[in-house]
XYZ file of C-alpha atoms in Angstrom:
361
model
C 43.727 -10.837 9.396
C 40.256 -9.486 10.246
C 39.221 -5.804 9.284
C 39.968 -3.561 12.062
C 36.338 -2.044 12.198
C 34.773 -5.583 11.934
C 37.069 -6.459 14.859
C 36.014 -3.323 16.846
C 32.135 -4.184 16.235
C 32.687 -7.653 17.236
C 34.469 -6.735 20.531
C 31.506 -4.332 21.288
C 28.851 -6.998 20.592
C 30.839 -9.374 22.862
C 30.793 -6.837 25.861
C 26.918 -6.491 25.182
C 26.231 -9.999 24.807
C 24.530 -10.735 28.173
C 21.994 -8.073 27.149
C 21.655 -9.303 23.758
C 20.781 -12.997 24.856
C 18.270 -11.636 27.318
C 16.591 -9.487 24.712
C 16.695 -10.949 21.224
C 17.394 -14.651 20.206
C 17.873 -13.566 16.611
C 20.492 -11.038 17.344
C 22.265 -13.619 19.744
C 22.186 -16.156 16.778
C 23.881 -13.425 14.730
C 26.468 -12.576 17.346
C 27.194 -16.139 17.807
C 27.795 -16.474 13.889
C 30.228 -13.601 13.874
C 32.166 -14.861 16.774
C 32.372 -18.430 15.177
C 33.311 -16.768 11.867
C 35.990 -14.876 13.824
C 37.552 -18.076 15.135
C 36.308 -17.459 18.619
C 34.486 -20.643 19.278
C 34.526 -20.714 23.015
C 32.774 -17.252 22.940
C 30.059 -18.455 20.423
C 29.333 -21.547 22.521
C 29.106 -19.146 25.449
C 26.253 -17.311 23.625
C 24.620 -20.767 22.943
C 24.812 -21.681 26.721
C 23.070 -18.577 27.742
C 20.434 -18.790 24.837
C 17.255 -20.422 24.448
C 17.374 -24.038 23.704
C 15.274 -23.914 20.533
C 17.398 -21.371 18.455
C 20.709 -22.746 19.984
C 20.142 -26.171 18.789
C 19.122 -24.870 15.311
C 22.281 -22.510 15.176
C 24.588 -25.287 15.977
C 22.797 -27.665 13.581
C 23.264 -25.027 10.731
C 26.798 -24.714 11.534
C 27.485 -28.403 11.663
C 25.586 -28.619 8.026
C 27.677 -25.823 6.554
C 30.788 -27.611 7.728
C 29.699 -31.029 6.383
C 29.763 -32.588 9.747
C 26.896 -35.087 9.272
C 28.163 -36.945 12.117
C 27.695 -34.143 14.567
C 24.221 -33.503 12.892
C 23.202 -37.112 13.362
C 24.115 -36.909 17.273
C 22.447 -33.732 17.581
C 19.291 -34.992 15.955
C 18.981 -37.832 18.660
C 18.874 -35.287 21.618
C 15.581 -33.915 22.668
C 13.179 -32.556 20.158
C 14.982 -33.547 16.968
C 12.482 -32.492 14.301
C 14.047 -29.120 13.368
C 17.478 -30.612 13.350
C 16.492 -33.594 11.574
C 14.939 -31.443 8.699
C 18.378 -29.664 8.433
C 20.019 -33.126 8.459
C 17.834 -34.241 5.581
C 18.968 -31.292 3.546
C 22.663 -31.845 4.323
C 22.435 -35.576 3.345
C 20.688 -34.592 0.034
C 23.486 -32.157 -0.665
C 26.066 -34.997 -0.130
C 24.028 -37.225 -2.372
C 23.403 -39.784 0.627
C 19.947 -40.046 -0.672
C 18.472 -43.272 0.890
C 19.377 -42.003 4.344
C 17.831 -38.815 3.665
C 14.481 -40.030 2.464
C 14.278 -42.581 5.055
C 14.813 -39.962 7.666
C 12.327 -37.573 5.923
C 9.614 -40.181 5.853
C 10.088 -40.745 9.528
C 9.651 -37.138 10.696
C 6.231 -35.971 11.905
C 5.156 -32.384 11.638
C 7.740 -31.338 9.371
C 7.097 -27.538 9.278
C 7.178 -25.598 6.123
C 9.676 -27.036 3.468
C 12.478 -24.682 2.378
C 12.937 -24.168 -1.372
C 16.363 -25.915 -1.113
C 14.824 -29.056 0.207
C 12.129 -29.301 -2.464
C 14.626 -28.567 -5.186
C 16.816 -31.350 -3.862
C 13.938 -33.845 -3.361
C 12.681 -33.173 -7.035
C 16.366 -33.203 -8.294
C 16.881 -36.720 -6.839
C 13.792 -38.062 -8.396
C 11.122 -37.479 -5.568
C 8.727 -35.167 -7.032
C 5.737 -36.883 -5.266
C 7.658 -36.534 -1.782
C 8.227 -32.954 -2.578
C 4.428 -32.413 -3.347
C 3.718 -34.351 -0.232
C 5.583 -31.897 1.838
C 3.777 -28.984 0.577
C 0.154 -30.317 0.327
C 0.263 -31.627 3.865
C 0.526 -28.053 5.000
C -2.535 -25.821 5.193
C -1.018 -22.844 6.849
C -0.776 -19.146 5.715
C 2.658 -20.044 4.208
C 1.298 -22.425 1.584
C 1.329 -19.765 -1.033
C 5.181 -19.383 -0.563
C 5.642 -23.272 -0.616
C 3.685 -23.755 -3.670
C 5.697 -21.113 -5.666
C 8.836 -23.081 -4.533
C 7.451 -26.258 -5.379
C 6.371 -25.011 -8.894
C 9.999 -23.642 -9.627
C 11.450 -26.835 -8.465
C 9.070 -29.103 -10.474
C 9.410 -26.932 -13.744
C 13.340 -26.635 -13.362
C 13.509 -30.509 -13.432
C 11.014 -31.515 -16.164
C 7.932 -32.144 -14.097
C 5.550 -29.485 -15.660
C 2.758 -31.911 -16.404
C 2.686 -33.036 -12.742
C 2.569 -29.469 -11.675
C -0.287 -28.679 -13.901
C -1.956 -31.866 -12.537
C -1.531 -30.659 -8.874
C -2.785 -27.184 -9.655
C -5.872 -28.484 -11.419
C -6.555 -30.567 -8.217
C -6.020 -27.548 -6.070
C -8.419 -25.652 -8.245
C -11.065 -28.141 -7.778
C -13.160 -27.794 -4.649
C -12.215 -31.097 -3.069
C -8.545 -30.135 -3.031
C -8.439 -26.551 -2.142
C -7.247 -25.555 1.278
C -8.640 -22.880 3.390
C -5.831 -20.488 2.341
C -6.949 -20.635 -1.203
C -10.528 -20.011 -0.035
C -9.432 -16.691 1.301
C -7.093 -15.511 -1.372
C -6.427 -17.603 -4.574
C -3.880 -15.149 -5.885
C -1.047 -17.510 -5.949
C -2.891 -20.369 -7.339
C -4.510 -18.408 -10.099
C -1.164 -16.927 -10.943
C 0.429 -20.282 -11.312
C -2.617 -21.658 -13.334
C -2.445 -18.698 -15.648
C 1.268 -19.038 -16.010
C 0.805 -22.486 -17.581
C -2.295 -21.555 -19.698
C -4.786 -23.367 -17.365
C -7.313 -20.612 -17.976
C -10.478 -22.616 -17.536
C -9.572 -23.418 -14.112
C -8.673 -19.769 -13.489
C -12.154 -18.755 -14.670
C -13.559 -21.485 -12.206
C -11.638 -19.764 -9.376
C -13.073 -16.396 -10.587
C -16.582 -17.615 -10.621
C -16.221 -18.997 -6.871
C -14.335 -15.787 -5.941
C -16.086 -12.901 -7.738
C -15.013 -10.067 -5.441
C -11.329 -11.525 -5.599
C -11.669 -11.684 -9.373
C -12.549 -8.062 -9.688
C -9.112 -7.112 -8.780
C -7.060 -10.053 -9.791
C -8.109 -10.160 -13.593
C -7.292 -6.649 -14.346
C -3.769 -7.012 -12.654
C -3.122 -10.091 -14.643
C -4.201 -8.324 -17.815
C -1.898 -5.432 -16.928
C 1.187 -7.943 -16.443
C 0.395 -9.194 -19.883
C 0.280 -5.702 -21.303
C -3.337 -6.139 -22.586
C -4.407 -2.617 -23.004
C -7.224 -3.284 -25.231
C -8.948 -5.747 -22.842
C -8.217 -3.348 -19.886
C -9.828 -0.434 -21.884
C -12.929 -2.567 -22.579
C -13.431 -3.476 -19.025
C -12.984 0.108 -18.024
C -15.483 1.374 -20.394
C -17.970 -1.211 -18.801
C -17.369 0.549 -15.539
C -14.973 -1.619 -13.747
C -12.928 0.413 -11.302
C -9.898 -1.935 -10.694
C -9.602 -2.282 -14.587
C -9.639 1.557 -14.909
C -6.731 1.802 -12.337
C -4.711 -0.581 -13.939
C -5.490 0.858 -17.347
C -4.120 4.207 -16.263
C -1.048 2.700 -14.708
C -0.460 0.471 -17.644
C -0.467 3.529 -20.049
C 1.903 5.456 -17.668
C 4.236 2.576 -17.528
C 4.348 2.403 -21.343
C 5.205 5.849 -21.794
C 1.833 6.899 -22.849
C 1.562 9.565 -20.021
C -0.631 12.072 -22.180
C -3.147 9.169 -22.696
C -2.937 8.067 -18.876
C -3.649 11.630 -17.811
C -6.687 12.288 -20.273
C -8.154 9.154 -19.073
C -7.703 9.583 -15.488
C -8.711 13.399 -15.792
C -11.940 12.476 -17.450
C -12.747 9.884 -14.811
C -11.527 12.202 -11.971
C -13.853 14.928 -13.384
C -16.784 12.460 -13.522
C -16.467 12.039 -9.692
C -14.722 8.647 -9.529
C -12.533 8.769 -6.457
C -9.794 6.011 -7.657
C -9.302 8.376 -10.633
C -8.457 11.287 -8.569
C -5.715 9.092 -6.888
C -4.326 7.891 -10.075
C -4.563 11.421 -11.537
C -2.619 12.959 -8.568
C 0.236 10.282 -9.012
C 0.312 10.743 -12.868
C 0.478 14.613 -12.521
C 3.376 14.216 -9.769
C 5.196 12.009 -12.115
C 4.762 14.130 -15.247
C 5.495 17.579 -13.623
C 1.980 18.716 -13.780
C 2.561 20.728 -10.715
C -0.041 23.710 -11.526
C -2.770 21.407 -12.114
C -1.946 19.470 -8.877
C -1.928 22.544 -6.919
C -5.086 23.973 -8.258
C -6.936 20.634 -7.570
C -5.509 20.590 -4.157
C -6.725 24.072 -3.493
C -10.083 23.035 -4.683
C -10.439 20.368 -1.957
C -9.077 17.196 -3.715
C -7.390 15.151 -0.978
C -5.465 13.064 -3.228
C -3.862 16.033 -5.053
C -3.288 17.890 -1.617
C -1.269 14.962 -0.109
C 0.618 14.373 -3.303
C 1.582 17.903 -3.433
C 2.863 18.124 0.095
C 4.896 15.122 -0.331
C 6.608 16.555 -3.470
C 7.004 19.717 -1.292
C 8.718 17.875 1.463
C 11.037 16.203 -1.228
C 11.868 19.623 -2.574
C 10.647 18.791 -6.046
C 8.296 21.734 -6.474
C 9.463 25.146 -7.961
C 8.716 26.770 -4.511
C 8.555 23.808 -1.940
C 9.750 26.029 0.841
C 6.959 28.604 0.436
C 4.156 25.923 0.206
C 5.478 24.295 3.305
C 5.918 27.578 5.129
C 2.823 29.617 4.053
C 0.545 27.189 2.447
C -1.733 27.245 -0.790
C -3.872 29.933 -1.817
C -7.497 29.361 -2.842
C -6.804 29.812 -6.549
C -3.919 27.126 -6.397
C -1.021 29.599 -6.267
C 1.676 29.040 -3.609
C 1.477 31.700 -1.063
C 4.723 33.819 -0.520
C 3.733 35.943 2.709
C 1.906 35.026 5.713
C -1.836 35.264 6.413
C -4.184 36.393 3.668
C -2.888 36.425 0.258
C -3.964 38.381 -2.755
C -5.852 35.400 -3.876
C -7.912 34.857 -0.682
C -7.425 32.371 2.342
C -4.857 29.714 2.200
C -4.765 25.998 3.129
C -1.706 25.358 5.374
C 0.517 22.352 4.635
C -0.693 20.454 7.769
C -4.392 21.041 6.407
C -3.481 19.745 2.934
C -1.847 16.594 4.547
C -4.650 16.028 7.124
C -6.705 12.644 6.673
C -9.979 14.608 6.671
C -8.858 17.392 4.189
C -10.514 19.672 3.169
C -12.253 19.350 6.603
C -15.169 21.380 8.182
C -13.097 24.543 9.156
C -11.935 25.518 5.615
C -8.816 27.374 4.767
C -6.910 29.392 7.228
C -7.981 32.826 7.513
């Protein structure tokens, strides 16, 4: 027996179904799911008849697959543009160990689209790693990063690590790299590093120096390599400095993180002002944060107002209502304070803070 609240929700959606179908295919598909799960197949099929052909066929195919109705799936794949339905059928056949039919069908499908992680895992599990690789490498879309991650997981899970490493090395070579990796080699480099292919990572870095300036410090931080980050920071690398401060903070070395960020910020490094404001907010350094905000530091100002809005400052309401005095103290009465003109909360949060007009007088 269905829950009363769920039943009321389904009934409301049923009344609104015409509007839903006209406005949003995704919501219409979800409604059809709810109706079918509730046992109201006539209503669910009514949603399909009023919906777009593409999502309706995909929805029906997934329902058949979930129910194990391979016969109905085969029939549906023969009608109209059957590519999407055929891919769903391939996954269903593999789940039911009907491997020969699944592989024959998979090889016949053109323009297969982006493979799902389940499909890649099933292909590899059934001894077809090369076919899984083909399903990924024939694609050169923006989703290649995601597909490569799924492929790597499937190959490693079933003992094909060496095959994965060979593929990654081929991709790292110029003749095998797709345009997506030319723009952003993050995933490729991450997988290469995960499998200790550092010569290939360094080749990518030499070919993409701007990318490497950010990626290498992030990777060092992931490995907890504080010493190397410190070395790069001392050599003047901005991104290494950011990651160094963040790693110190994450490893409960907040006094060191504050000291490094404060020294760099006082030397005029903008990134350090940002990191210092974050550390002060997390460490409870509200007085210093307020003083830096009052002095015109936009990172400290923004962080201070955010904390006030969250009610995390000792006098959050005063800051939001009256602003911040020029010496960094929170104002408790309107207009001029004993410490001179004040910044209003809106001025502190302004994108061009401290601005040309100066504090409110």
